[in-house]
Amino acid sequence: MSSKLHDPFKIAFDSLDEYADLISQVLKCPITIEDANHRLLAYSTHDERTDPARISTIIGRRVPEKVINQLWKEGTIPALLKTKEPIRVKNMDEIGLSHRVAISIWKQDEVLGFIWALEIDQSLKEEDLALLKKAADAVKNKLLQLQTRKNKKEERFQEFFWKLLTGHLKDKGEILEHFHALQINPPATFAILVFQFKKNISSKEEQSISYLLQTNQRIKILLYTIDCNQLIVLVSTDTFQNPFSELEHFVQVFVEKMNERYGIKDIISVFSSIYEDYQLIGKAYEETQSVLAIKNKFPYETKNIYNYHKLGIYQFFDLLLEKRKVEPYENYSLKKLHEYDQKHNSHLVKTLEVYLNNDANINDAAKELNVHANTLTYRLKRIAEIGEINFKDPNQKMMLYLDLKLEKYKGICHL
């Protein structure tokens, strides 16, 4: 008599739903099958036993974001991305999750999806876990077919998005036809988001990016593409009462998760103004590039600036530099302070910049300079004397701030 475990899954099946039912019958428990981004592909229908997390997944056709986040935090998903063995998942009442076993569906070194088996009345035994491994192997080809179709569709999405970004599609009717052909419902308002990575984005990082974008449920992603070290995303802003706040929250969370989950740091994120006309997608994209250029040159000053309308005076730096080139101008106060610093090896210009950066708040500026507030007050008196500056004059302070930044901007541009 053979000691090998019988394989009940070596049969042809027409649909994943049919296959989920088969696994459920063999293991005697409810089954769900998901793709790599936790979108529901199939679930067993002949079993009423379930839990709130599974119900939400079936209704929404994808795993709720709070469930995904918790599974990351307690280590289930990281484990599933490393092993081909079944993983036991403990009960988590706070997210409506009962005891279950999960297994990844692999194609060589890539995870194609997951099978989840709920342990409602009884725990799966060792022979059941062995059968679950056979089920994951059997379903692989079906998921490969789905992935091939998905990749072809994504290629059409990419081509369309680049035509929009580069202005090759200008006719409004033609743009809307493309949206409908790709089964994308164009919203009334939209924005462009750009995430700039330190290095060119690798294929592995692309998978992580796709995972985060597809599992997000806070914001509607319409299209996205990757250009060297930049991730470019088109999002709907229709449902937001405060779109800029929502977009800022989304980009911050995305950057945090890339760091926490994948160890990818120093991502710079920006987004455009809100637009209604899809013929202006190219303009929205250009806005993001302008903001990135400023943020790269002034990382400290603009660390909390994410979009064009909050750039303030930085919007006009190129114009101001052009004006400076054609007229003999030098800020007298800054000239005197630079001369004093060179002669006495002091740092009065730096002190002035920090003071103005902190909106003339002595305590905040002193803290940043790591000096006592009284010391800073004394330095400011010397700065006022040497540079003939009246700190009570907002116009003079504004010009000092502007010329300090222009000096810095001009210096960086000439590097």
Coordinates of C-alpha atoms in Angstrom, one line a residue:
M1 CA 0.0 0.0 0.0
S2 CA 1.4 3.4 -1.0
S3 CA 2.2 5.9 1.8
K4 CA 1.9 8.8 -0.5
L5 CA -0.9 11.3 0.2
H6 CA -3.8 11.1 -2.3
D7 CA -4.0 14.3 -4.4
P8 CA -7.6 15.2 -4.9
F9 CA -6.7 18.4 -6.9
K10 CA -5.3 16.8 -10.0
I11 CA -8.4 17.4 -11.9
A12 CA -9.5 20.0 -14.5
F13 CA -11.7 22.8 -13.3
D14 CA -13.4 25.6 -15.3
S15 CA -13.3 28.4 -12.7
L16 CA -11.6 29.4 -9.5
D17 CA -14.9 29.5 -7.7
E18 CA -15.4 25.8 -8.6
Y19 CA -11.8 25.1 -7.3
A20 CA -12.5 27.0 -4.0
D21 CA -15.5 24.8 -3.5
L22 CA -13.4 21.7 -4.1
I23 CA -10.7 22.8 -1.5
S24 CA -13.5 23.5 0.9
Q25 CA -15.0 20.0 0.5
V26 CA -11.6 18.3 0.9
L27 CA -10.6 20.3 4.0
K28 CA -14.1 20.8 5.4
C29 CA -13.7 24.5 6.0
P30 CA -14.5 27.8 4.3
I31 CA -11.9 28.9 1.6
T32 CA -11.0 32.2 0.0
I33 CA -8.5 32.7 -2.9
E34 CA -6.9 36.1 -3.4
D35 CA -4.4 37.6 -5.8
A36 CA -1.0 39.0 -4.6
N37 CA -2.7 42.4 -3.9
H38 CA -5.4 40.8 -1.7
R39 CA -8.2 41.2 -4.3
L40 CA -10.7 38.4 -4.0
L41 CA -10.6 35.9 -6.9
A42 CA -12.9 33.2 -5.5
Y43 CA -14.5 31.8 -2.4
S44 CA -16.3 28.6 -1.4
T45 CA -20.1 29.0 -1.4
H46 CA -21.3 25.8 0.1
D47 CA -20.5 26.7 3.7
E48 CA -22.2 29.3 5.8
R49 CA -19.6 29.3 8.6
T50 CA -17.5 32.5 8.4
D51 CA -16.3 35.5 10.3
P52 CA -16.6 39.4 9.8
A53 CA -13.3 39.7 8.0
R54 CA -14.3 37.1 5.4
I55 CA -17.8 38.7 5.0
S56 CA -16.2 42.1 4.4
T57 CA -13.8 40.6 1.9
I58 CA -16.6 39.0 -0.1
I59 CA -18.8 42.1 -0.1
G60 CA -15.9 44.4 -1.1
R61 CA -14.2 41.9 -3.4
R62 CA -10.9 42.6 -1.5
V63 CA -9.5 42.3 1.9
P64 CA -10.3 45.4 4.1
E65 CA -7.2 47.6 4.5
K66 CA -7.4 47.5 8.3
V67 CA -7.1 43.7 8.1
I68 CA -4.1 43.9 5.7
N69 CA -2.4 46.5 8.0
Q70 CA -2.8 44.3 11.1
L71 CA -1.6 41.2 9.2
W72 CA 1.6 43.1 8.3
K73 CA 2.1 44.4 11.9
E74 CA 1.8 40.9 13.5
G75 CA 4.0 39.3 10.8
T76 CA 1.6 37.1 8.8
I77 CA 2.1 38.7 5.4
P78 CA 5.9 39.1 5.7
A79 CA 6.0 35.4 6.5
L80 CA 3.8 34.5 3.6
L81 CA 6.1 36.4 1.3
K82 CA 9.1 34.3 2.4
T83 CA 7.8 30.7 2.8
K84 CA 5.9 28.2 0.7
E85 CA 4.7 26.5 3.9
P86 CA 1.3 27.0 5.4
I87 CA 1.1 29.8 8.1
R88 CA -1.2 29.6 11.1
V89 CA -3.0 32.9 11.8
K90 CA -4.2 33.5 15.3
N91 CA -7.6 34.9 16.2
M92 CA -7.8 38.7 16.1
D93 CA -11.2 39.9 17.4
E94 CA -10.3 43.6 16.9
I95 CA -10.4 43.1 13.1
G96 CA -13.0 40.4 13.0
L97 CA -10.5 37.6 12.1
S98 CA -11.0 34.1 13.4
H99 CA -8.3 31.3 13.4
R100 CA -7.2 30.3 10.0
V101 CA -4.4 28.9 7.9
A102 CA -2.9 30.8 4.9
I103 CA -0.6 29.6 2.2
S104 CA 1.1 31.5 -0.7
I105 CA 0.7 30.5 -4.3
W106 CA 4.2 30.7 -5.9
K107 CA 5.6 30.9 -9.4
Q108 CA 9.4 30.4 -8.8
D109 CA 10.3 33.4 -6.6
E110 CA 7.1 35.4 -7.1
V111 CA 4.0 35.2 -5.0
L112 CA 0.9 35.1 -7.3
G113 CA -1.7 35.0 -4.6
F114 CA -3.0 33.3 -1.4
I115 CA -5.4 30.7 -0.2
W116 CA -7.0 31.2 3.2
A117 CA -8.7 28.3 5.1
L118 CA -10.9 29.2 8.1
E119 CA -10.6 27.0 11.2
I120 CA -14.1 27.6 12.4
D121 CA -15.0 24.3 14.2
Q122 CA -11.7 22.4 14.1
S123 CA -8.0 22.9 13.5
L124 CA -6.4 21.6 10.3
K125 CA -4.2 18.6 10.9
E126 CA -0.8 17.9 9.4
E127 CA -2.3 15.9 6.5
D128 CA -4.7 18.8 5.9
L129 CA -1.8 21.2 5.7
A130 CA -0.1 18.9 3.2
L131 CA -3.3 18.9 1.1
L132 CA -3.4 22.7 1.2
K133 CA 0.1 22.8 -0.2
K134 CA -1.1 20.6 -3.1
A135 CA -4.0 22.9 -3.6
A136 CA -1.7 25.9 -3.9
D137 CA 0.4 24.2 -6.4
A138 CA -2.6 23.1 -8.5
V139 CA -4.1 26.6 -8.7
K140 CA -0.9 28.2 -9.8
N141 CA -1.5 27.8 -13.6
K142 CA -5.0 29.4 -13.3
L143 CA -3.4 32.4 -11.6
L144 CA -0.7 32.6 -14.2
Q145 CA -3.4 32.9 -16.9
L146 CA -5.0 35.8 -15.0
Q147 CA -1.7 37.5 -14.5
T148 CA -1.0 37.4 -18.2
R149 CA -4.3 39.0 -19.0
K150 CA -3.7 41.6 -16.3
N151 CA -0.2 42.4 -17.7
K152 CA -1.6 43.1 -21.2
K153 CA -4.2 45.3 -19.7
E154 CA -1.6 47.3 -17.7
E155 CA 0.4 47.8 -20.9
R156 CA -2.6 49.6 -22.4
F157 CA -3.0 51.6 -19.2
Q158 CA 0.6 52.7 -19.3
E159 CA 0.5 53.8 -23.0
F160 CA -2.6 55.8 -22.4
F161 CA -1.2 57.5 -19.3
W162 CA 2.0 58.5 -21.0
K163 CA 0.0 60.0 -23.9
L164 CA -1.8 62.1 -21.3
L165 CA 1.3 63.1 -19.4
T166 CA 3.2 64.2 -22.6
G167 CA 0.2 66.0 -24.2
H168 CA -0.1 63.6 -27.1
L169 CA -3.8 63.3 -26.5
K170 CA -5.4 66.8 -26.7
D171 CA -9.0 66.2 -27.8
K172 CA -11.4 65.9 -24.9
G173 CA -13.7 63.5 -26.7
E174 CA -10.8 61.2 -27.6
I175 CA -9.5 61.2 -24.0
L176 CA -12.9 60.2 -22.7
E177 CA -13.1 57.4 -25.3
H178 CA -9.8 56.0 -24.1
F179 CA -11.0 56.1 -20.5
H180 CA -14.2 54.2 -21.3
A181 CA -12.3 51.7 -23.6
L182 CA -10.1 50.8 -20.6
Q183 CA -13.2 50.7 -18.3
I184 CA -12.1 53.6 -16.2
N185 CA -14.8 55.9 -15.0
P186 CA -13.2 59.4 -15.3
P187 CA -14.0 61.5 -12.2
A188 CA -15.0 65.1 -12.2
T189 CA -11.8 66.2 -10.4
F190 CA -8.3 64.7 -10.3
A191 CA -4.7 65.3 -9.3
I192 CA -1.2 64.0 -10.2
L193 CA 1.0 62.5 -7.5
V194 CA 4.7 61.9 -7.9
F195 CA 7.0 60.0 -5.6
Q196 CA 10.7 60.5 -6.2
F197 CA 13.0 57.6 -5.0
K198 CA 16.7 58.0 -4.4
K199 CA 17.6 55.5 -7.1
N200 CA 15.9 54.0 -10.2
I201 CA 13.0 51.8 -9.2
S202 CA 13.8 48.1 -9.4
S203 CA 11.4 45.4 -10.6
K204 CA 11.1 44.2 -7.0
E205 CA 10.3 47.7 -5.8
E206 CA 7.7 47.9 -8.5
Q207 CA 5.9 44.9 -7.0
S208 CA 6.0 46.6 -3.6
I209 CA 4.7 49.8 -5.1
S210 CA 1.9 48.0 -6.9
Y211 CA 0.9 46.2 -3.7
L212 CA 0.7 49.4 -1.7
L213 CA -1.3 51.2 -4.4
Q214 CA -3.7 48.3 -4.9
T215 CA -4.3 47.5 -1.3
N216 CA -4.9 51.2 -0.4
Q217 CA -8.6 51.9 0.1
R218 CA -8.5 55.5 1.1
I219 CA -8.0 57.0 -2.3
K220 CA -9.0 56.0 -5.8
I221 CA -6.1 55.3 -8.1
L222 CA -6.9 55.7 -11.8
L223 CA -3.6 55.2 -13.5
Y224 CA 0.1 54.9 -12.5
T225 CA 3.4 54.5 -14.2
I226 CA 7.1 54.4 -13.3
D227 CA 9.8 56.6 -15.0
C228 CA 13.3 55.8 -13.8
N229 CA 13.3 56.9 -10.1
Q230 CA 9.8 58.4 -10.2
L231 CA 6.4 56.9 -9.5
I232 CA 3.6 58.9 -11.2
V233 CA 0.0 58.5 -10.1
L234 CA -3.3 59.8 -11.4
V235 CA -5.9 59.9 -8.6
S236 CA -9.6 60.9 -8.3
T237 CA -10.4 63.7 -5.8
D238 CA -14.2 63.5 -6.2
T239 CA -15.1 62.2 -2.8
F240 CA -12.9 64.5 -0.8
Q241 CA -14.2 67.5 1.2
N242 CA -10.6 68.6 1.9
P243 CA -8.7 67.2 -1.1
F244 CA -5.3 68.7 -0.2
S245 CA -5.4 67.4 3.3
E246 CA -6.4 63.9 2.0
L247 CA -3.7 63.9 -0.6
E248 CA -1.1 65.0 2.0
H249 CA -2.2 62.2 4.3
F250 CA -2.0 59.6 1.5
V251 CA 1.5 60.5 0.4
Q252 CA 2.8 60.6 4.0
V253 CA 1.3 57.1 4.7
F254 CA 2.6 55.7 1.4
V255 CA 6.2 56.9 2.3
E256 CA 5.9 55.6 5.8
K257 CA 4.8 52.1 4.6
M258 CA 7.5 51.9 2.0
N259 CA 10.0 52.5 4.8
E260 CA 8.3 50.2 7.4
R261 CA 7.5 47.3 5.2
Y262 CA 10.3 47.3 2.6
G263 CA 13.1 49.5 4.1
I264 CA 12.9 52.0 1.3
K265 CA 13.7 55.5 2.7
D266 CA 14.1 59.1 1.6
I267 CA 11.2 59.2 -0.8
I268 CA 10.2 62.7 -1.8
S269 CA 6.5 63.1 -2.5
V270 CA 4.5 65.9 -4.2
F271 CA 1.2 66.4 -5.8
S272 CA -0.4 68.9 -8.3
S273 CA -3.3 71.3 -7.9
I274 CA -6.8 69.9 -8.4
Y275 CA -8.0 69.9 -12.0
E276 CA -11.2 69.2 -13.9
D277 CA -10.0 69.2 -17.5
Y278 CA -8.2 66.0 -18.5
Q279 CA -6.4 68.0 -21.3
L280 CA -4.4 69.6 -18.4
I281 CA -2.9 66.4 -17.1
G282 CA 0.4 67.4 -18.7
K283 CA 0.3 70.8 -16.9
A284 CA -0.5 69.0 -13.6
Y285 CA 2.6 66.8 -14.2
E286 CA 4.8 69.8 -15.0
E287 CA 3.7 71.3 -11.7
T288 CA 4.9 68.3 -9.7
Q289 CA 8.3 68.5 -11.4
S290 CA 8.6 72.2 -10.5
V291 CA 7.8 71.3 -6.9
L292 CA 10.3 68.5 -6.9
A293 CA 13.0 70.8 -8.3
I294 CA 12.5 73.2 -5.5
K295 CA 12.3 70.5 -2.8
N296 CA 15.6 69.0 -4.1
K297 CA 17.3 72.4 -3.7
F298 CA 15.7 73.4 -0.5
P299 CA 15.0 70.1 1.4
Y300 CA 14.9 71.7 4.9
E301 CA 12.7 74.7 4.0
T302 CA 10.2 72.8 2.0
K303 CA 10.1 69.5 3.9
N304 CA 6.4 70.1 4.8
I305 CA 5.4 71.4 1.3
Y306 CA 3.9 68.9 -1.0
N307 CA 2.1 70.9 -3.7
Y308 CA 2.6 73.9 -6.0
H309 CA 0.1 76.3 -4.4
K310 CA 2.0 76.1 -1.1
L311 CA 5.4 76.9 -2.6
G312 CA 4.8 80.6 -2.0
I313 CA 7.8 82.7 -3.1
Y314 CA 9.6 79.6 -4.4
Q315 CA 7.3 79.6 -7.4
F316 CA 9.0 82.8 -8.6
F317 CA 12.7 82.0 -8.1
D318 CA 13.6 81.4 -11.7
L319 CA 11.9 84.7 -12.7
L320 CA 13.6 86.6 -9.9
L321 CA 17.0 85.2 -10.9
E322 CA 16.5 86.3 -14.5
K323 CA 15.6 89.8 -13.2
R324 CA 18.8 89.9 -11.0
K325 CA 20.9 89.0 -14.1
V326 CA 19.8 92.1 -16.0
E327 CA 20.1 94.7 -13.2
P328 CA 23.0 95.7 -11.0
Y329 CA 21.6 94.7 -7.6
E330 CA 23.1 93.6 -4.3
N331 CA 21.5 93.4 -0.9
Y332 CA 23.5 95.9 1.1
S333 CA 22.7 94.3 4.5
L334 CA 23.7 90.8 3.4
K335 CA 26.9 92.2 1.8
K336 CA 28.0 93.8 5.1
L337 CA 27.2 90.6 7.1
H338 CA 29.1 88.4 4.6
E339 CA 32.1 90.7 4.9
Y340 CA 31.9 90.6 8.7
D341 CA 31.7 86.8 8.8
Q342 CA 34.7 86.4 6.5
K343 CA 36.8 88.9 8.5
H344 CA 35.8 87.5 12.0
N345 CA 35.1 83.9 11.1
S346 CA 31.6 84.2 12.5
H347 CA 28.2 83.0 11.4
L348 CA 25.9 85.9 11.4
V349 CA 24.4 85.2 8.0
K350 CA 23.5 81.7 9.1
T351 CA 22.0 83.0 12.3
L352 CA 19.9 85.5 10.4
E353 CA 18.7 82.8 8.0
V354 CA 17.7 80.4 10.9
Y355 CA 15.9 83.3 12.7
L356 CA 13.9 84.2 9.5
N357 CA 13.2 80.6 8.8
N358 CA 11.6 80.4 12.2
D359 CA 9.3 83.4 11.5
A360 CA 11.4 85.6 13.8
N361 CA 10.6 83.3 16.8
I362 CA 13.7 83.7 19.1
N363 CA 13.0 80.6 21.2
D364 CA 12.6 78.3 18.2
A365 CA 15.6 79.8 16.4
A366 CA 17.8 79.5 19.5
K367 CA 16.8 75.9 19.9
E368 CA 17.7 75.1 16.3
L369 CA 21.1 77.0 16.7
N370 CA 21.6 75.2 20.0
V371 CA 22.3 78.5 21.8
H372 CA 20.5 80.3 24.7
A373 CA 17.8 82.8 23.7
N374 CA 19.8 85.6 25.3
T375 CA 22.8 84.7 23.2
L376 CA 20.6 84.8 20.1
T377 CA 19.1 88.2 21.1
Y378 CA 22.6 89.6 21.4
R379 CA 23.6 88.3 18.0
L380 CA 20.5 89.8 16.4
K381 CA 21.5 93.2 17.9
R382 CA 24.9 92.8 16.3
I383 CA 23.3 91.8 13.0
A384 CA 21.0 94.8 13.1
E385 CA 23.9 97.1 13.8
I386 CA 26.3 95.7 11.2
G387 CA 23.7 95.2 8.4
E388 CA 21.7 98.3 9.3
I389 CA 18.6 96.2 9.6
N390 CA 15.3 97.1 11.3
F391 CA 13.7 93.8 12.3
K392 CA 10.4 95.6 12.9
D393 CA 10.1 96.4 9.2
P394 CA 8.3 93.4 7.6
N395 CA 9.3 94.6 4.1
Q396 CA 13.0 94.6 5.0
K397 CA 12.7 91.2 6.6
M398 CA 10.9 89.8 3.6
M399 CA 13.6 91.1 1.2
L400 CA 16.4 89.6 3.5
Y401 CA 14.6 86.3 3.5
L402 CA 14.1 86.3 -0.3
D403 CA 17.7 87.4 -1.1
L404 CA 19.1 84.8 1.3
K405 CA 17.2 82.0 -0.5
L406 CA 18.1 83.4 -3.9
E407 CA 21.8 83.4 -2.9
K408 CA 21.4 79.7 -1.9
Y409 CA 19.3 78.8 -5.0
K410 CA 21.8 80.6 -7.3
G411 CA 24.7 78.8 -5.6
I412 CA 23.1 75.4 -6.0
C413 CA 22.2 76.1 -9.7
H414 CA 25.9 76.9 -10.4
L415 CA 27.3 73.7 -8.8

